[in-house]
Every structure is written in structure tokens, then in C-alpha cells.
Short mmCIF file of C-alpha atoms in Angstrom, two decimals:
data_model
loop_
_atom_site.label_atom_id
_atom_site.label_comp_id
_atom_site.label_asym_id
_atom_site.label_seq_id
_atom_site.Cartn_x
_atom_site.Cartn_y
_atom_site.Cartn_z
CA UNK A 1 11.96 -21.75 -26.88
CA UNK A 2 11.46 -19.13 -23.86
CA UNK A 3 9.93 -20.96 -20.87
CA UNK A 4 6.90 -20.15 -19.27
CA UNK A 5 8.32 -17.69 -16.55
CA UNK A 6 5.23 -17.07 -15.25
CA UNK A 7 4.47 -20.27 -14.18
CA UNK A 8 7.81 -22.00 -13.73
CA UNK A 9 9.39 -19.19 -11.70
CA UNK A 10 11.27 -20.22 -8.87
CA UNK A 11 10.06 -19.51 -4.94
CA UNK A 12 13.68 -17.47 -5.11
CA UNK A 13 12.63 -15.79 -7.69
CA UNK A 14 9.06 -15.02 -6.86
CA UNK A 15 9.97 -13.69 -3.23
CA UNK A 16 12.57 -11.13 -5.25
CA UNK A 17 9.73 -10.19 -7.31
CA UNK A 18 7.10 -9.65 -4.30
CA UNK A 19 9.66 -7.76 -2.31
CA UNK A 20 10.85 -5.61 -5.45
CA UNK A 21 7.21 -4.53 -5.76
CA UNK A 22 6.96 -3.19 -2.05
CA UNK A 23 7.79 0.75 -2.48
CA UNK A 24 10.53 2.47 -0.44
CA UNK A 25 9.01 3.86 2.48
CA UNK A 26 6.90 0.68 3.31
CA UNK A 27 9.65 -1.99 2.85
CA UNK A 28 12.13 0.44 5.18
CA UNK A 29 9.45 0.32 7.95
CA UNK A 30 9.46 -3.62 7.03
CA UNK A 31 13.47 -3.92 7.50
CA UNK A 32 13.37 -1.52 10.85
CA UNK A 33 11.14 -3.20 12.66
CA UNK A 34 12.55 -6.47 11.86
CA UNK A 35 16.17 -5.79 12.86
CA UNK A 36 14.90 -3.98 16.12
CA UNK A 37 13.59 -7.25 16.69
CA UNK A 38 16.23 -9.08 16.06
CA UNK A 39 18.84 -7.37 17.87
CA UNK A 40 16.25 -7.27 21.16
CA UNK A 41 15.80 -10.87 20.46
CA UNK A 42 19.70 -11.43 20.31
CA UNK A 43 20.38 -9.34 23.58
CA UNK A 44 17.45 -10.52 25.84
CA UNK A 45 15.56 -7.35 26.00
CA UNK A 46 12.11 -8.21 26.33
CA UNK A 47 10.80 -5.67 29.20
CA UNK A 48 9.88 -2.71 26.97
CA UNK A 49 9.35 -0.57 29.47
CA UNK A 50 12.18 2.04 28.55
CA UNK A 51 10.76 2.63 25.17
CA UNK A 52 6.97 1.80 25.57
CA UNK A 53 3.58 3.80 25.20
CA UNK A 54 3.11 3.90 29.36
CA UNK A 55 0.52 7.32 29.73
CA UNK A 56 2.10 7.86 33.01
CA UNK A 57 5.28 7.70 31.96
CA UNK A 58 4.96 9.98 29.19
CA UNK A 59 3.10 12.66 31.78
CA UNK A 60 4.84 12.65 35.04
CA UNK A 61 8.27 12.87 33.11
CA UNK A 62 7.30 14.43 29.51
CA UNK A 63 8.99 11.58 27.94
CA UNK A 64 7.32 12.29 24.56
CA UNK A 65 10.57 10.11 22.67
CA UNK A 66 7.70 7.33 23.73
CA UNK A 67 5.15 8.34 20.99
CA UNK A 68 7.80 7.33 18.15
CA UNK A 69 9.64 4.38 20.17
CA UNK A 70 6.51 2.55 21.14
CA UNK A 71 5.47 2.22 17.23
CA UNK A 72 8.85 0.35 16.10
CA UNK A 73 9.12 -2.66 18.69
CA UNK A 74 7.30 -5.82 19.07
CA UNK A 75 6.95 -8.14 21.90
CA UNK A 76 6.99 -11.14 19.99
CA UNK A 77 7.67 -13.27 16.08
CA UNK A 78 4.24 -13.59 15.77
CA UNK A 79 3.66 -10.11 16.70
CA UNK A 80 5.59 -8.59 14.08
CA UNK A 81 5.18 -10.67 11.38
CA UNK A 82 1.78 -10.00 11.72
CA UNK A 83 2.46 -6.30 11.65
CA UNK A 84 4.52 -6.77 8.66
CA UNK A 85 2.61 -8.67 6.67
CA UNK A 86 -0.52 -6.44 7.11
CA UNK A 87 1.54 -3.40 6.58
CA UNK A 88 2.90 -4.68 3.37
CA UNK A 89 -0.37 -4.65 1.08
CA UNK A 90 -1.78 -1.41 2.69
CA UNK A 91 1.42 1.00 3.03
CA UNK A 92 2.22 -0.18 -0.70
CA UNK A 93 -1.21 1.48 -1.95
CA UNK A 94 -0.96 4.33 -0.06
CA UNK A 95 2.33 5.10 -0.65
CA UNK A 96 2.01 4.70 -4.41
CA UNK A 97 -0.97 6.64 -4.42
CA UNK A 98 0.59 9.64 -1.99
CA UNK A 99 4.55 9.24 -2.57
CA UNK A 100 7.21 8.14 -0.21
CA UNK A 101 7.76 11.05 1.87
CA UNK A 102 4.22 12.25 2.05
CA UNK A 103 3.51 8.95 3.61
CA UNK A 104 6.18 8.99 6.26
CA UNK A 105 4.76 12.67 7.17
CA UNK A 106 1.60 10.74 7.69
CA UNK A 107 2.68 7.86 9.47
CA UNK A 108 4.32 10.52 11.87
CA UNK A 109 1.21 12.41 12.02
CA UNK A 110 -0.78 9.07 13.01
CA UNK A 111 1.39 8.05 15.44
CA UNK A 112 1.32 11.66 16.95
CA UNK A 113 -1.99 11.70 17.09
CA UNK A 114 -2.67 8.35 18.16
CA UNK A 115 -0.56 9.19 21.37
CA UNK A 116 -2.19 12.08 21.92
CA UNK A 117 -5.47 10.75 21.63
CA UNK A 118 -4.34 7.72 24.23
CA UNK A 119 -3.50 10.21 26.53
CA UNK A 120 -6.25 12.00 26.86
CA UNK A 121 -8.51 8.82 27.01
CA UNK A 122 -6.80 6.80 29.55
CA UNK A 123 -6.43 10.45 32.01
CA UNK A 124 -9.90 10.70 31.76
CA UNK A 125 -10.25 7.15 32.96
CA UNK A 126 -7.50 7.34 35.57
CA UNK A 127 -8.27 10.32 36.73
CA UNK A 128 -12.16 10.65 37.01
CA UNK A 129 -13.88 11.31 40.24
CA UNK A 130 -16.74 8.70 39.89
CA UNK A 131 -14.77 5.27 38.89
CA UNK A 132 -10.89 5.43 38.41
CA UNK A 133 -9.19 2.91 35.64
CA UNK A 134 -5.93 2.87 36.83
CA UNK A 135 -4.75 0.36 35.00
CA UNK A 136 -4.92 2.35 31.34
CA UNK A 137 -2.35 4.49 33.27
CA UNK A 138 0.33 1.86 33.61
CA UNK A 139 -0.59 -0.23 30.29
CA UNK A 140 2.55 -0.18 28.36
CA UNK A 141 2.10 -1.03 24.92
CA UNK A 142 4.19 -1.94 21.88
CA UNK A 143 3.86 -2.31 18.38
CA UNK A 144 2.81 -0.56 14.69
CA UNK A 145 -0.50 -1.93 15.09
CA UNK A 146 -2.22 1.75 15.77
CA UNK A 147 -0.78 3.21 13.00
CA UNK A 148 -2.50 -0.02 11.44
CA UNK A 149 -6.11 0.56 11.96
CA UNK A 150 -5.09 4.01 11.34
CA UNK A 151 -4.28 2.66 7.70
CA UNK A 152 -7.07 0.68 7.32
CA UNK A 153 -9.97 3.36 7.78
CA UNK A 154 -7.78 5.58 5.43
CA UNK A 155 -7.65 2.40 2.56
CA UNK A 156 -11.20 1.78 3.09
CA UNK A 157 -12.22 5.64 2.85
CA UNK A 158 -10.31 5.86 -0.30
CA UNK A 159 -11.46 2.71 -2.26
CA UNK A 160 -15.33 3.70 -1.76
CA UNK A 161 -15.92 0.17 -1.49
CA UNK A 162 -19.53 -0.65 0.44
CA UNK A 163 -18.84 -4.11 2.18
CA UNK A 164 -15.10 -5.34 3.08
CA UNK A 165 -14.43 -9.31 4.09
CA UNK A 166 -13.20 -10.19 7.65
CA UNK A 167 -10.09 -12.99 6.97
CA UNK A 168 -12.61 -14.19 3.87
CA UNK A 169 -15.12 -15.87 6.46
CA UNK A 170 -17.97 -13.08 6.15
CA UNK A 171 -18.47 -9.37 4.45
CA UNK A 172 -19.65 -6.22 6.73
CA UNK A 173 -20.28 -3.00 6.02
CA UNK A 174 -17.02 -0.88 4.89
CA UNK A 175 -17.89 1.86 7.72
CA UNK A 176 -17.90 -1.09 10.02
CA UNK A 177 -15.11 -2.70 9.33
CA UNK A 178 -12.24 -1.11 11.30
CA UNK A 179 -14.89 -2.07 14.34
CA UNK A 180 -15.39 -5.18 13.15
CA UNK A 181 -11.40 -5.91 13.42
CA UNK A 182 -11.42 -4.05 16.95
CA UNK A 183 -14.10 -6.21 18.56
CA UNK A 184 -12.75 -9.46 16.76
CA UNK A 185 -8.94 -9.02 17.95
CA UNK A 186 -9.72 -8.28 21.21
CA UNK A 187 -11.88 -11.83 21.57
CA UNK A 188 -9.12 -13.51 19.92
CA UNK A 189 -6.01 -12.30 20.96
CA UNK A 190 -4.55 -11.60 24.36
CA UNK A 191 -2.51 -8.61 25.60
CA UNK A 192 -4.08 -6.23 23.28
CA UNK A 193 -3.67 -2.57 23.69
CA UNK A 194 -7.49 -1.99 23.02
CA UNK A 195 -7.15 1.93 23.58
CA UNK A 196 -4.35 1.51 21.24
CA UNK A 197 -6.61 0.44 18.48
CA UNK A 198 -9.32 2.49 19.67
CA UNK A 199 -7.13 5.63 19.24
CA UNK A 200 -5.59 4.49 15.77
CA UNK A 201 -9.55 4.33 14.33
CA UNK A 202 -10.03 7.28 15.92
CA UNK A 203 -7.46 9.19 14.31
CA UNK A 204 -7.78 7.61 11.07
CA UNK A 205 -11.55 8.81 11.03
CA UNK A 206 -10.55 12.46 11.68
CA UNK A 207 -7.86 12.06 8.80
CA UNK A 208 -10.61 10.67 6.33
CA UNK A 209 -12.81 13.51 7.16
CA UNK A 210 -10.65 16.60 6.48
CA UNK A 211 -9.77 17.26 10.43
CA UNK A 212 -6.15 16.85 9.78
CA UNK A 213 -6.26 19.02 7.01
CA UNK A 214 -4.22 22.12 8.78
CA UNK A 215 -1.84 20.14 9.76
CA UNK A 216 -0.58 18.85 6.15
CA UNK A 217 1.27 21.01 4.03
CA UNK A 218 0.96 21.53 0.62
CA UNK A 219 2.64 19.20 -2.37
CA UNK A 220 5.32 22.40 -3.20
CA UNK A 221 6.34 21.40 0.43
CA UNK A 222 6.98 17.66 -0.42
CA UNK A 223 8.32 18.32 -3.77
CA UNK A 224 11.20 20.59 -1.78
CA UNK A 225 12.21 17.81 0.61
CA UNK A 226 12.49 15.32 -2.71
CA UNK A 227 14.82 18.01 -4.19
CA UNK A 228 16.93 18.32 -1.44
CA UNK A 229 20.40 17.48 -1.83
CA UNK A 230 20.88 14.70 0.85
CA UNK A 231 17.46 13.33 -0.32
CA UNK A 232 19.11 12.41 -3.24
CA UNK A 233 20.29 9.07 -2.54
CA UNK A 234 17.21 7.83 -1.50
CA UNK A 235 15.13 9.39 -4.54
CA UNK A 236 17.46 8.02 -7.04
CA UNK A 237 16.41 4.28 -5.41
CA UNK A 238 14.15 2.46 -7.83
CA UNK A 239 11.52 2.16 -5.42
CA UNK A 240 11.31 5.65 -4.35
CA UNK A 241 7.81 7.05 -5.19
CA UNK A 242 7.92 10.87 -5.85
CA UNK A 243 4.50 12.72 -4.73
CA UNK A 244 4.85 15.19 -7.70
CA UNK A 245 1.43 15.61 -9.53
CA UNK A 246 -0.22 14.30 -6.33
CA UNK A 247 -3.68 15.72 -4.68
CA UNK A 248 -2.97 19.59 -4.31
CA UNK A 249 -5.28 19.80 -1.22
CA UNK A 250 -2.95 17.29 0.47
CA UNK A 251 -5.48 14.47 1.76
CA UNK A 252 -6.82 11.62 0.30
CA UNK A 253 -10.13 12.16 -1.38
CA UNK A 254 -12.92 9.88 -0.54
CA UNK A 255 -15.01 8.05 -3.84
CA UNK A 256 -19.07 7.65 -3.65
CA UNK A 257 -20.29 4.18 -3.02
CA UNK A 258 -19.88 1.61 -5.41
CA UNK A 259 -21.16 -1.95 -5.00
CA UNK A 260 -17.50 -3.77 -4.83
CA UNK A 261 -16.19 -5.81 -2.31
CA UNK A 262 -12.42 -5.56 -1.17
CA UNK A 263 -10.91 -8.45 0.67
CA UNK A 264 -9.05 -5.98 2.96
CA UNK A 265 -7.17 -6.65 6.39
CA UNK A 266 -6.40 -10.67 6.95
CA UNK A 267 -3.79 -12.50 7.08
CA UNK A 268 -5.09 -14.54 4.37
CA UNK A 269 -4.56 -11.76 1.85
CA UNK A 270 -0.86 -11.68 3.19
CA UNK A 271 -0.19 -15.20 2.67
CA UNK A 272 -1.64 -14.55 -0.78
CA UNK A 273 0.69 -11.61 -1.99
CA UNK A 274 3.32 -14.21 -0.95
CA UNK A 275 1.96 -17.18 -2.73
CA UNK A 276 0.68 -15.54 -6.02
CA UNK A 277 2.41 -12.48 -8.21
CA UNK A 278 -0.74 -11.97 -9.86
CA UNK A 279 -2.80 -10.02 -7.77
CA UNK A 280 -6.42 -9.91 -8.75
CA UNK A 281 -8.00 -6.31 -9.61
CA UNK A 282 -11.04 -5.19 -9.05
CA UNK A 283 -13.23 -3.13 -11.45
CA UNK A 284 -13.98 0.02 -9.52
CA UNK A 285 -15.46 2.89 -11.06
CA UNK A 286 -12.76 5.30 -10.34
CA UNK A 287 -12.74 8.69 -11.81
CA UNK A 288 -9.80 9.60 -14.03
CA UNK A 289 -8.77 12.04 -11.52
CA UNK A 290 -6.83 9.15 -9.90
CA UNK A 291 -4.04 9.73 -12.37
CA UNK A 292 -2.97 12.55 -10.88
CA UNK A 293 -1.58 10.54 -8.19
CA UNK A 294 1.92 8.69 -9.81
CA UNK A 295 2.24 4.99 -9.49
CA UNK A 296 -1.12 4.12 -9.04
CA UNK A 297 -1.90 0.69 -10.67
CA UNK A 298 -5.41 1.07 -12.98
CA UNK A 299 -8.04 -1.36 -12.84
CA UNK A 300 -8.43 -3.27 -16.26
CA UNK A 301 -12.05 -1.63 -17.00
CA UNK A 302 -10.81 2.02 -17.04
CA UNK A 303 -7.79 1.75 -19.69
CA UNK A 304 -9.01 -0.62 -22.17
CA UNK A 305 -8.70 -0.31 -26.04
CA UNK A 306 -11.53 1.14 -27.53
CA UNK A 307 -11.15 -1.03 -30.32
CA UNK A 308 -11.81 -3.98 -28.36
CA UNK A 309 -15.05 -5.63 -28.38
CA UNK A 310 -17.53 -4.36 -25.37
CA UNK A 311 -18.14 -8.09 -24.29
CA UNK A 312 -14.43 -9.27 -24.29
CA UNK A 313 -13.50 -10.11 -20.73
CA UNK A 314 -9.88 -9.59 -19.44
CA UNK A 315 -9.36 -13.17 -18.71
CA UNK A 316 -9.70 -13.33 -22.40
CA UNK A 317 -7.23 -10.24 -23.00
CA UNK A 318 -4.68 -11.92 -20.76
CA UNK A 319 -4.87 -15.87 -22.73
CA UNK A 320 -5.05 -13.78 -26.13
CA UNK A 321 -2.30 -11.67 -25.58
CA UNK A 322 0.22 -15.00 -23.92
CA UNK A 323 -1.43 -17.18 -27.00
CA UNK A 324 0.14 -14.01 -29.51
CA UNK A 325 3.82 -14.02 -27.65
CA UNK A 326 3.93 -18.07 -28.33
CA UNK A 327 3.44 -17.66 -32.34
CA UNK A 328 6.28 -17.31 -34.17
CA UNK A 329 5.02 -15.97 -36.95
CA UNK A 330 3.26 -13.11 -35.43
CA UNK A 331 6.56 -11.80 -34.34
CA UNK A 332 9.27 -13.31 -36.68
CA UNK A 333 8.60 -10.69 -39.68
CA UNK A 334 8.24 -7.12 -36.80
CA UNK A 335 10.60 -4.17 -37.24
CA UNK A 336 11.80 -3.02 -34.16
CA UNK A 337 11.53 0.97 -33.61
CA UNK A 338 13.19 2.74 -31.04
CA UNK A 339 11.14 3.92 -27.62
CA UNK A 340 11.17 7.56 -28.68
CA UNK A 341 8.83 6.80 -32.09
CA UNK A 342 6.89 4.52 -29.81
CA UNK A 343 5.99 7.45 -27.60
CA UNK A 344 5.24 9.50 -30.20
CA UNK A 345 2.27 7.28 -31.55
CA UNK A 346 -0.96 8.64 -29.18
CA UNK A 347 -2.80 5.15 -28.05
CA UNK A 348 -5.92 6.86 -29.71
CA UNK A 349 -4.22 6.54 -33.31
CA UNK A 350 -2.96 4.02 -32.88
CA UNK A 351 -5.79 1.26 -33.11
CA UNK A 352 -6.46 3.26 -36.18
CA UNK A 353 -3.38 3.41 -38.64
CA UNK A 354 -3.87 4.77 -42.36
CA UNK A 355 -3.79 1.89 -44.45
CA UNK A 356 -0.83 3.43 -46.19
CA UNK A 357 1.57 3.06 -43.67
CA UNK A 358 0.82 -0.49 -43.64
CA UNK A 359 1.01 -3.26 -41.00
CA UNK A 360 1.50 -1.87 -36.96
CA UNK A 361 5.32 -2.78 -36.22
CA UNK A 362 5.78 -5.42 -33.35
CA UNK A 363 6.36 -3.06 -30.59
CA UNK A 364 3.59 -0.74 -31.23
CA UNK A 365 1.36 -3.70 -31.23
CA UNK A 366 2.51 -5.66 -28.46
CA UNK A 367 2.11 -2.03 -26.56
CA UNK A 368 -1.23 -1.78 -27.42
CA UNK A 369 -2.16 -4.93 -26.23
CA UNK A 370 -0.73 -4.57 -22.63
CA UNK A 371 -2.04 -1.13 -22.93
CA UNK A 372 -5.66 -2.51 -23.20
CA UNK A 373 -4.81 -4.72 -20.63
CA UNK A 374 -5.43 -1.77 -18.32
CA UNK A 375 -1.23 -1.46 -17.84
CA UNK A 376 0.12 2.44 -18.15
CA UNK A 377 1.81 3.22 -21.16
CA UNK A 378 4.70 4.35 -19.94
CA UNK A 379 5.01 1.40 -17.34
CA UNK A 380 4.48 -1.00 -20.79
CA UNK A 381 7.46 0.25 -22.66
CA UNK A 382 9.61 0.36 -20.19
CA UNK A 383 8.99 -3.44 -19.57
CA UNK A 384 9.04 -4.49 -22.85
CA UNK A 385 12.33 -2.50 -23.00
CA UNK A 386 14.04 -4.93 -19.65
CA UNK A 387 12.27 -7.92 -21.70
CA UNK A 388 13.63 -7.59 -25.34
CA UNK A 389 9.79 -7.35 -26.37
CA UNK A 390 9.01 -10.18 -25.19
CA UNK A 391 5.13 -10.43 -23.97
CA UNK A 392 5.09 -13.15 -21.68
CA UNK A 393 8.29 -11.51 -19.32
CA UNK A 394 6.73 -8.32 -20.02
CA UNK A 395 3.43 -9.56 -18.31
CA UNK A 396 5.54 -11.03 -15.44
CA UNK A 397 7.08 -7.64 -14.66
CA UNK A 398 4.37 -5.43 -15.00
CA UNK A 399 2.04 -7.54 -12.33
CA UNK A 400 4.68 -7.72 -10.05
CA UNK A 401 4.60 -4.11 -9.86
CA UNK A 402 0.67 -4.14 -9.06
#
């Protein structure tokens, strides 16, 4: 008999799994800015002040390279783990929600605008005729936490979620909580670029509400780069996320309130996505527009069977459906059919076969199931496909893609 995978999974094999989830674009930035700081750890570079944000700098010389430089190195371990392991849950739902390279347009964007933004903040400061803050002209700071915050008022816009959870201790207001995480890291932590913060909220806020909207291009000018010849290595990688079929106006769309909480920024979510591969979802009420945007995992409450009872909970779904893949005799007497007849069943008809066809073949069924699970169809048959139809490795691989 099969073992339990799920639960008897190795730590080797549940790191593969996590970092096989991470999409393209966010598990690059990952690898960058961990071998930059490696190879400045290996050859004693720890000044920074070559390839720092340093306003003066960047306006007595016009060393713009700065803007870009400044985002990619970290000062310390802690410092970029940190980074990294914050990065990791947000950039993965933004980038499945917006594709790979309409992400790294953004994250250029950000960090464009964050540096202009610090500019024009710490001249006004330095340069004022009634008190002078010289200091934000020499401040050189380092690391992708900008583009951070930057990310977070973006993720928060685009949930709709009304209260968010600051490292699990206490809930504020969603509106509040990029502020929150301002006021709290600069109590906590030292050598914190609080203009760089400022600036990332800043420019996330103008992103959220349409300012930026001139400055992104349409999907037909995404879809072009994705076709392009020497983008085809990278789109041919299994974690590549096309934008094809994403939001034709090019931004992320904000949701009306709904009374959820989200865990969001904290490094106790990060230790999380490394301890557990099996995320827990929230029930949001999301319009169906959201499919529209490829790779986006549903929530269990907006793709479940209508032939299930109203008042079974997914707990339930999830014991049922592992209690059904350890019977034998629920799946010693199933045909197998091919993935082409399995597409051609619609999900609708499918709870509802004519009596004379006779009993649902194996497949079809254990589709369903997953299906009603809140799991995409196509996502479903493709794992049963890599786990010779079998539920319980089927289950494995579809949350690890959550």
C-alpha cells in the first residue's frame, strides 16, 4: 500500500515542493539577491557606497544606475533573508495573478518611482530655507525592502480584505496596515531607511489608485515580449506565468470590503510556507472576473460542486475525498479514459449522468471531487495525470501549487 505522502514527506522533499511552487520571476529575484550576497560576503565588500541609494550621489553626478543597484544588495544575512522570505508569499500572488513579465515591468516601475519619490523628499529636506536635514542627503541605503511595502499596499488593495494581522499579535485596519509596519520597524529595527519605506507606500498607493495607469502598457504589449524569440527559453520554464487573458486595463483592480482577515506581512507567515505545504485559504467573496487572470489559485467556496450539500464544510471534502483514495474497492473495478474524453465532459453534466450510461468512470469521479474541492479543472487532470490517478499524490501536488 501507497504511503501517506502527505504526511510522511521528507524535509528534502517538502523544501523541493515549496520552492517548485514559487513562480519564475519571484524565485529569480530570490536566487539574485542571494548570490549578490554571497559573492560580497566572499570578497569583503561591505561599504555599499558604489552601488547605494545616496540622493546626492545620484544628483550631483546623475548616477541614475543607483535606482536599480540599490534594490538588489543587502547589508546583512538577516537582512536578506528577511527580504526573501517576505518577498516569497507576496511576489508569488502577484505574479500568478499578473504574469511573469508584467510583474518585472512593475517591480521596475516601483523601484523607479520609489527613487524618484526619495529624491524629491529628502531635496526638499536638504535643501529648505527654514531647517535643513542634511543627513537624508548622504543616507545611503540598501535593500528590496521599498519595493516591499510597495507590494504590500498593492496585495492588500487587491484582496479587499478590512483588517490585516501584524506578525499574528493584533489585527488593524487594512488601510492602516502598510503604516502600521512603517511605525513598528522603525521602533524595532535599527539602520532603517525610513524615507525608503515611506516612498515604497507612497508609490504603492498611487499604483492602487490608477496614477500609474499611463505609464503601463497594454496586455498586446506583454503578450509580444512572451512571443519573442529569445524569450523563449524562459517561457518554456515550468514556472513561467504567461499574462495572456490578464486585466486589459493593465492594473490591478481593487474588490469592495469584505469582512475577512488576511494574516499578511510577518515573518511568522514565512516560517509557515516553510513548515506546512498546505496553505490555508480563505473564503473571500471574489467575483468570477478573477479568472481572467491565469494561475490564480480559487478559494474553496467559489468552485464547489453544486451537487454537494450546502452545509458540507471543506474540512469534510478534504477527509472524504483521502478516506475514498484508501478504499480499494472504490477504485479496483474504474475504467481508465484518456484526458481528451475527460475534457470533454462539462463539470455541470457531469454530477448529473443519464442513468444509461451507467456508473461515472474513476477519473471522471476522482476529478469531480478535487474539482469541488475548489482546485481548477485543468490544474486537476493534469495532476492526476503525474500521479497515475491517484488522489492522495494528486492532493499533495495541487496544494503545493497554492
Amino acid at each position: 500500500m501507497r504511503p501517506n505522502i502527505v504526511t510522511e514527506a521528507g524535509v528534502q522533499t517538502r523544501v523541493g515542493q515549496w520552492w517548485n511552487a514559487i513562480p519564475f520571476l519571484t524565485s529569480s529575484v530570490v536566487v539574485v539577491c542571494g548570490v549578490i550576497y554571497l559573492i560580497c560576503l566572499l570578497t569583503g565588500y561591505d561599504t555599499f557606497y558604489e552601488v547605494c541609494f545616496l540622493p546626492s550621489a545620484i544628483i550631483s553626478r546623475f548616477q541614475v544606475y543607483r535606482f536599480y543597484t540599490a534594490i538588489i544588495f543587502h547589508g546583512s544575512l538577516l537582512h536578506v533573508l528577511f527580504n526573501m522570505m517576505a518577498l516569497v508569499p507576496m511576489g508569488s500572488e502577484l505574479e500568478r495573478i499578473m504574469g511573469s513579465v508584467r510583474l518585472l515591468y512593475l517591480t521596475i516601475l516601483l523601484a523607479t518611482t520609489n527613487a524618484i519619490l526619495h529624491l524629491i523628499i529628502a531635496s526638499l529636506a536638504g535643501y529648505n530655507p527654514f531647517y535643513q536635514y542634511d543627513h537624508l542627503m548622504n543616507e545611503c541605503a540598501i535593500g528590496f525592502s521599498g519595493i516591499l511595502f510597495s507590494m504590500i499596499v498593492i496585495e492588500t488593495s487587491l484582496s479587499g480584505v478590512t483588517s490585516r494581522s501584524v506578525f499574528g499579535l493584533f489585527n488593524v485596519p487594512a488601510k492602516l496596515y502598510p503604516w502600521i509596519l512603517l511605525i513598528v520597524f522603525q521602533l524595532l529595527m535599527t539602520n532603517v531607511s525610513l524615507l525608503g519605506h515611506l516612498c515604497g507606500i507612497l508609490s504603492g498607493f498611487s499604483y492602487s489608485y490608477g496614477l500609474f495607469n499611463f505609464l503601463m502598457p497594454g496586455s498586446s504589449f506583454f503578450t509580444t515580449i512572451e512571443s519573442a524569440s529569445w524569450m523563449s527559453s524562459f517561457v518554456r520554464r515550468p514556472k513561467f506565468i504567461m499574462c495572456t487573458g490578464g486585466n486589459p486595463s493593465s492594473y490591478i483592480p481593487t474588490y469592495s470590503a469584505q469582512n475577512t482577515t488576511s494574516s499578511g506581512f510577518s515573518t511568522g507567515n514565512a516560517w509557515r510556507s516553510l513548515s506546512s505545504w498546505l496553505p490555508q485559504r480563505e473564503a473571500s467573496n471574489q467575483s468570477s472576473e478573477d479568472s481572467r487572470f491565469p494561475g490564480r489559485g480559487r478559494t474553496l467556496s467559489t468552485a464547489r460542486d453544486p451537487a454537494a450539500p450546502a452545509g458540507e464544510t471543506d474540512p469534510n471534502l478534504h477527509a472524504r475525498l483521502l478516506e475514498d483514495s484508501s478504499s480499494p474497492d472504490r477504485l479496483s473495478d474504474a475504467t481508465v479514459n484518456t484526458m481528451a474524453d475527460s475534457r470533454q465532459v462539462p463539470i455541470a453534466n457531469a454530477a448529473v449522468l443519464p442513468q444509461t450510461q451507467g456508473r461515472v468512470t474513476a477519473p471522471e469521479e476522482q476529478i469531480q471531487k478535487l474539482v469541488a474541492m475548489g482546485f481548477d479543472r485543468t490544474q486537476v487532470e493534469v495532476a492526476l495525470a503525474a500521479a497515475d490517478d491517484d488522489l492522495t499524490v494528486a492532493v499533495e501536488i495541487l496544494m503545493s501549487q497554492q
